[in-house]
Amino acid sequence: MPRHRGTYKPEMSEPYELGRSRLEAFIKCPGCFWLDRARGVKFPDMPGWTLNTATDTLLKKDFDKYRILKKPHPLMIENGLKDLVPYDHEDFHKWTQALTLGFRTYHEKTNIILGGGLDDVWINTKTQQVHIVDYKSTATGKNDQQDSIKRVDINDHFKSSFRRQMDIYQFIMKNNNFDVSDTGYFLYVNADQHFEEGMLHDKVDEAVMKFRVEFIEYKGDSSWVEETLIKAKECLLQEKCPKHAETGFGRSGQEPCHFNRMITDIFERDLLE
């Protein structure tokens, strides 16, 4: 059966594959989403975050050791989660494959396959509930007291997409008939660039960057996901481009979408010429 992905084609009966990041794009700007998915207008991609990918890979290796042992990682025990272990499900490796939407579910009402790639899943050995886990890496500034690096705030505007990502993955897992806890976890490694003396050590051809580990509990809410999927499908079927977002972008959420900024730049340049 041919796959229905990329530009949406109404005449195709096959389920349309929609990645989690594309649904996030719809939430942020229906106009840009429509241009991209319904008309095939490509926007510049973000550069790859290779260092972030590297920390994800290393964290997976850390927890895979305990996945095989079916035991909690010491970090889990330290944070009061001695009953949780990394989930050793037969499909776990497939779930981590984001490029092929290895972690996916079929939504019958919209004929959409919604998917992405997980970082980790932990299971409670007593209740058999599963918890979605997302690895993140960052480098914050100093705290107000100037005596340590600032702790990560998962509730700021810039991280709203991270919270929605967790909600979407909980929705996918629930839709696949797993018993999913609303409690998910963000595991941050926060690079210390302020209180370390450097990163070069005895071996002249090696460097070591120190990170502080932050373990953040998040209470998810996946109740909004289905309605958003339905609205995204309606958007794909529209003949005209929806309105572009005037806010919601930038670190504080006060900037317009990329398309609006581009058009504004063009008009301003033309006025100056």
Coordinates of C-alpha atoms in Angstrom, one line a residue:
M1 CA 0.0 0.0 0.0
P2 CA 1.4 3.4 -0.9
R3 CA 2.2 5.8 1.9
H4 CA 0.4 9.1 2.1
R5 CA 2.9 11.6 3.5
G6 CA 4.4 14.9 2.7
T7 CA 2.0 17.1 0.8
Y8 CA -1.6 16.1 1.6
K9 CA -3.6 14.7 -1.3
P10 CA -7.4 14.6 -0.7
E11 CA -7.9 12.0 -3.4
M12 CA -5.8 9.4 -1.6
S13 CA -7.6 6.9 0.7
E14 CA -4.5 5.8 2.5
P15 CA -4.1 7.3 6.1
Y16 CA -2.2 10.5 6.0
E17 CA 1.0 10.4 8.1
L18 CA 1.4 13.5 10.3
G19 CA 4.4 13.9 12.6
R20 CA 4.1 15.3 16.0
S21 CA 6.2 18.3 15.0
R22 CA 3.8 19.1 12.2
L23 CA 0.8 19.1 14.5
E24 CA 2.8 21.5 16.7
A25 CA 3.3 23.6 13.6
F26 CA -0.5 23.7 13.1
I27 CA -1.0 24.8 16.7
K28 CA 1.5 27.6 16.3
C29 CA 0.3 28.9 12.9
P30 CA -2.5 27.3 10.8
G31 CA -1.4 29.4 7.8
C32 CA 2.1 28.1 7.7
F33 CA 0.9 24.6 8.3
W34 CA -1.5 24.8 5.4
L35 CA 1.2 26.2 3.0
D36 CA 3.6 23.4 4.0
R37 CA 1.3 20.4 4.2
A38 CA -1.6 21.3 1.8
R39 CA 0.3 23.2 -0.9
G40 CA 3.9 21.8 -0.5
V41 CA 5.5 25.2 0.2
K42 CA 8.7 24.4 2.0
F43 CA 10.1 26.7 4.7
P44 CA 13.8 26.7 5.7
D45 CA 14.5 23.8 8.1
M46 CA 16.1 24.4 11.5
P47 CA 19.7 23.3 11.7
G48 CA 20.4 19.9 13.3
W49 CA 21.0 20.0 17.1
T50 CA 23.9 17.5 17.0
L51 CA 25.1 18.1 20.6
N52 CA 21.5 17.6 21.9
T53 CA 21.2 14.4 19.8
A54 CA 24.5 13.2 21.3
T55 CA 23.3 13.7 24.9
D56 CA 20.1 11.9 24.0
T57 CA 22.0 8.9 22.7
L58 CA 24.2 8.7 25.8
L59 CA 21.2 8.9 28.1
K60 CA 19.6 6.1 26.2
K61 CA 22.7 4.0 26.7
D62 CA 22.6 4.7 30.4
F63 CA 19.0 3.6 30.8
D64 CA 19.3 0.7 28.3
K65 CA 21.7 -1.0 30.8
Y66 CA 18.9 -1.1 33.4
R67 CA 16.2 -1.9 30.8
I68 CA 18.0 -5.2 30.3
L69 CA 18.4 -5.8 34.0
K70 CA 14.7 -4.8 34.6
K71 CA 15.9 -2.6 37.5
P72 CA 15.5 1.1 38.3
H73 CA 18.4 3.3 37.5
P74 CA 20.0 4.9 40.6
L75 CA 18.7 8.3 39.5
M76 CA 15.2 6.9 39.6
I77 CA 15.8 5.6 43.1
E78 CA 17.3 8.9 44.2
N79 CA 14.1 10.7 43.0
G80 CA 11.7 8.3 44.9
L81 CA 10.8 6.2 41.9
K82 CA 12.1 2.8 43.1
D83 CA 9.0 1.1 41.6
L84 CA 9.7 2.3 38.1
V85 CA 12.0 0.6 35.6
P86 CA 12.9 1.4 32.0
Y87 CA 10.2 -0.5 29.9
D88 CA 11.7 -3.5 28.0
H89 CA 8.9 -3.7 25.5
E90 CA 9.5 -5.7 22.2
D91 CA 8.7 -2.5 20.2
F92 CA 10.7 -0.1 22.2
H93 CA 13.5 0.4 19.6
K94 CA 10.9 1.0 16.9
W95 CA 9.2 3.6 19.1
T96 CA 12.4 5.6 19.2
Q97 CA 12.7 6.0 15.4
A98 CA 11.3 9.5 14.8
L99 CA 12.1 9.8 11.1
T100 CA 9.8 6.8 10.3
L101 CA 7.2 7.8 12.9
G102 CA 8.1 4.6 14.7
F103 CA 5.9 5.6 17.6
R104 CA 2.5 6.1 16.0
T105 CA -1.3 5.6 16.3
Y106 CA -4.1 5.6 13.8
H107 CA -6.9 8.1 14.4
E108 CA -10.0 6.8 12.6
K109 CA -12.1 10.0 12.6
T110 CA -9.5 11.9 10.6
N111 CA -7.8 9.0 8.8
I112 CA -4.5 10.3 10.1
I113 CA -1.5 8.4 11.5
L114 CA 0.0 10.6 14.2
G115 CA 3.5 9.7 15.3
G116 CA 7.0 10.7 16.3
G117 CA 9.9 9.2 18.2
L118 CA 10.1 8.6 21.9
D119 CA 13.1 9.0 24.1
D120 CA 12.0 6.6 26.8
V121 CA 9.2 4.8 28.6
W122 CA 9.2 3.7 32.1
I123 CA 6.8 1.2 33.7
N124 CA 5.6 0.9 37.3
T125 CA 6.3 -2.6 38.3
K126 CA 3.4 -2.5 40.9
T127 CA 0.6 -0.8 38.9
Q128 CA 1.9 -1.7 35.3
Q129 CA 1.2 1.9 34.3
V130 CA 3.6 3.4 31.8
H131 CA 5.2 6.9 32.0
I132 CA 6.5 8.8 29.1
V133 CA 10.0 10.2 29.5
D134 CA 11.7 12.9 27.5
Y135 CA 15.4 13.7 27.5
K136 CA 16.4 17.3 27.1
S137 CA 19.7 19.2 27.2
T138 CA 20.4 22.9 27.8
A139 CA 22.8 25.4 29.3
T140 CA 21.2 27.9 31.6
G141 CA 22.7 31.1 33.1
K142 CA 23.5 31.7 36.7
N143 CA 20.8 31.8 39.4
D144 CA 19.8 35.0 41.2
Q145 CA 22.3 34.3 44.0
Q146 CA 25.1 33.9 41.4
D147 CA 26.3 30.8 43.2
S148 CA 25.0 28.1 40.9
I149 CA 23.5 27.5 37.5
K150 CA 19.8 28.4 37.1
R151 CA 17.4 25.5 37.4
V152 CA 15.2 24.7 34.4
D153 CA 11.7 26.1 34.4
I154 CA 9.5 23.7 32.4
N155 CA 6.5 26.1 32.7
D156 CA 8.0 29.1 30.7
H157 CA 6.5 30.0 27.3
F158 CA 9.5 28.7 25.3
K159 CA 8.9 25.2 26.6
S160 CA 5.2 25.1 25.8
S161 CA 6.0 22.9 22.8
F162 CA 7.9 20.5 25.1
R163 CA 4.8 20.1 27.3
R164 CA 2.5 19.6 24.3
Q165 CA 5.0 17.0 23.0
M166 CA 4.5 15.0 26.2
D167 CA 0.7 15.4 26.0
I168 CA 0.8 14.1 22.4
Y169 CA 2.9 11.1 23.2
Q170 CA 0.6 10.2 26.1
F171 CA -2.3 10.4 23.7
I172 CA -0.6 8.1 21.2
M173 CA 0.2 5.5 23.9
K174 CA -3.3 5.7 25.3
N175 CA -4.8 5.3 21.8
N176 CA -2.7 2.1 21.5
N177 CA -4.4 0.7 24.5
F178 CA -1.6 1.1 27.1
D179 CA -2.4 2.0 30.7
V180 CA -0.7 5.4 30.7
S181 CA 0.0 7.6 33.7
D182 CA -0.7 11.3 33.3
T183 CA 2.6 11.8 35.1
G184 CA 5.5 12.1 32.7
Y185 CA 9.1 13.0 33.3
F186 CA 11.6 15.5 31.7
L187 CA 15.2 14.4 32.3
Y188 CA 17.4 17.5 31.7
V189 CA 21.2 17.6 31.5
N190 CA 22.1 21.2 32.1
A191 CA 25.7 22.1 31.0
D192 CA 27.7 24.1 33.6
Q193 CA 29.7 26.8 31.7
H194 CA 30.0 29.1 34.7
F195 CA 31.5 27.2 37.6
E196 CA 33.7 24.7 35.9
E197 CA 37.4 25.8 35.3
G198 CA 37.4 24.3 31.8
M199 CA 36.9 21.1 29.9
L200 CA 40.4 20.0 28.9
H201 CA 42.0 17.5 31.2
D202 CA 45.0 15.2 31.4
K203 CA 44.5 13.6 28.0
V204 CA 45.3 16.4 25.6
D205 CA 43.0 15.0 22.8
E206 CA 39.9 14.7 25.0
A207 CA 37.5 17.1 26.6
V208 CA 34.8 16.7 29.2
M209 CA 31.8 18.9 29.7
K210 CA 30.1 18.7 33.1
F211 CA 26.3 18.7 33.3
R212 CA 23.9 19.0 36.2
V213 CA 21.1 16.5 36.0
E214 CA 17.6 17.8 36.6
F215 CA 14.6 15.5 37.0
I216 CA 11.3 17.3 36.4
E217 CA 7.8 15.7 37.0
Y218 CA 5.1 16.9 34.6
K219 CA 1.3 16.3 34.9
G220 CA 0.2 15.8 31.3
D221 CA -3.2 16.5 29.7
S222 CA -3.9 14.8 26.4
S223 CA -7.6 15.7 26.3
W224 CA -7.0 18.5 23.7
V225 CA -5.1 16.3 21.2
E226 CA -8.1 14.7 19.4
E227 CA -9.9 18.0 18.8
T228 CA -6.7 19.5 17.5
L229 CA -6.2 16.6 15.1
I230 CA -9.7 17.2 13.8
K231 CA -9.1 20.9 13.3
A232 CA -5.8 20.1 11.5
K233 CA -7.6 17.8 9.1
E234 CA -10.2 20.5 8.4
C235 CA -7.3 22.9 7.7
L236 CA -5.8 20.5 5.2
L237 CA -9.1 20.4 3.3
Q238 CA -9.5 24.2 3.0
E239 CA -9.2 25.8 -0.4
K240 CA -7.8 29.1 1.0
C241 CA -4.9 29.7 3.3
P242 CA -5.9 30.3 6.9
K243 CA -4.8 33.4 8.8
H244 CA -1.2 33.5 9.9
A245 CA -0.2 33.8 13.5
E246 CA 0.5 37.3 14.7
T247 CA 1.9 36.1 18.1
G248 CA 3.2 33.0 19.7
F249 CA 6.7 33.0 18.3
G250 CA 10.0 34.1 19.8
R251 CA 11.3 33.4 23.3
S252 CA 8.5 35.3 25.0
G253 CA 5.7 34.5 22.5
Q254 CA 5.2 38.1 21.3
E255 CA 6.5 37.7 17.7
P256 CA 4.6 36.8 14.6
C257 CA 5.1 33.6 12.6
H258 CA 8.0 33.2 10.2
F259 CA 5.8 34.0 7.1
N260 CA 4.5 37.2 8.7
R261 CA 8.0 38.3 9.6
M262 CA 9.2 37.5 6.1
I263 CA 6.4 39.5 4.4
T264 CA 7.0 42.4 6.8
D265 CA 10.7 42.4 6.0
I266 CA 9.9 42.5 2.3
F267 CA 7.5 45.4 2.6
E268 CA 9.9 47.4 4.8
R269 CA 12.8 46.8 2.4
D270 CA 10.6 47.9 -0.6
L271 CA 9.6 51.1 1.3
L272 CA 13.3 51.9 2.0
E273 CA 14.3 51.4 -1.6

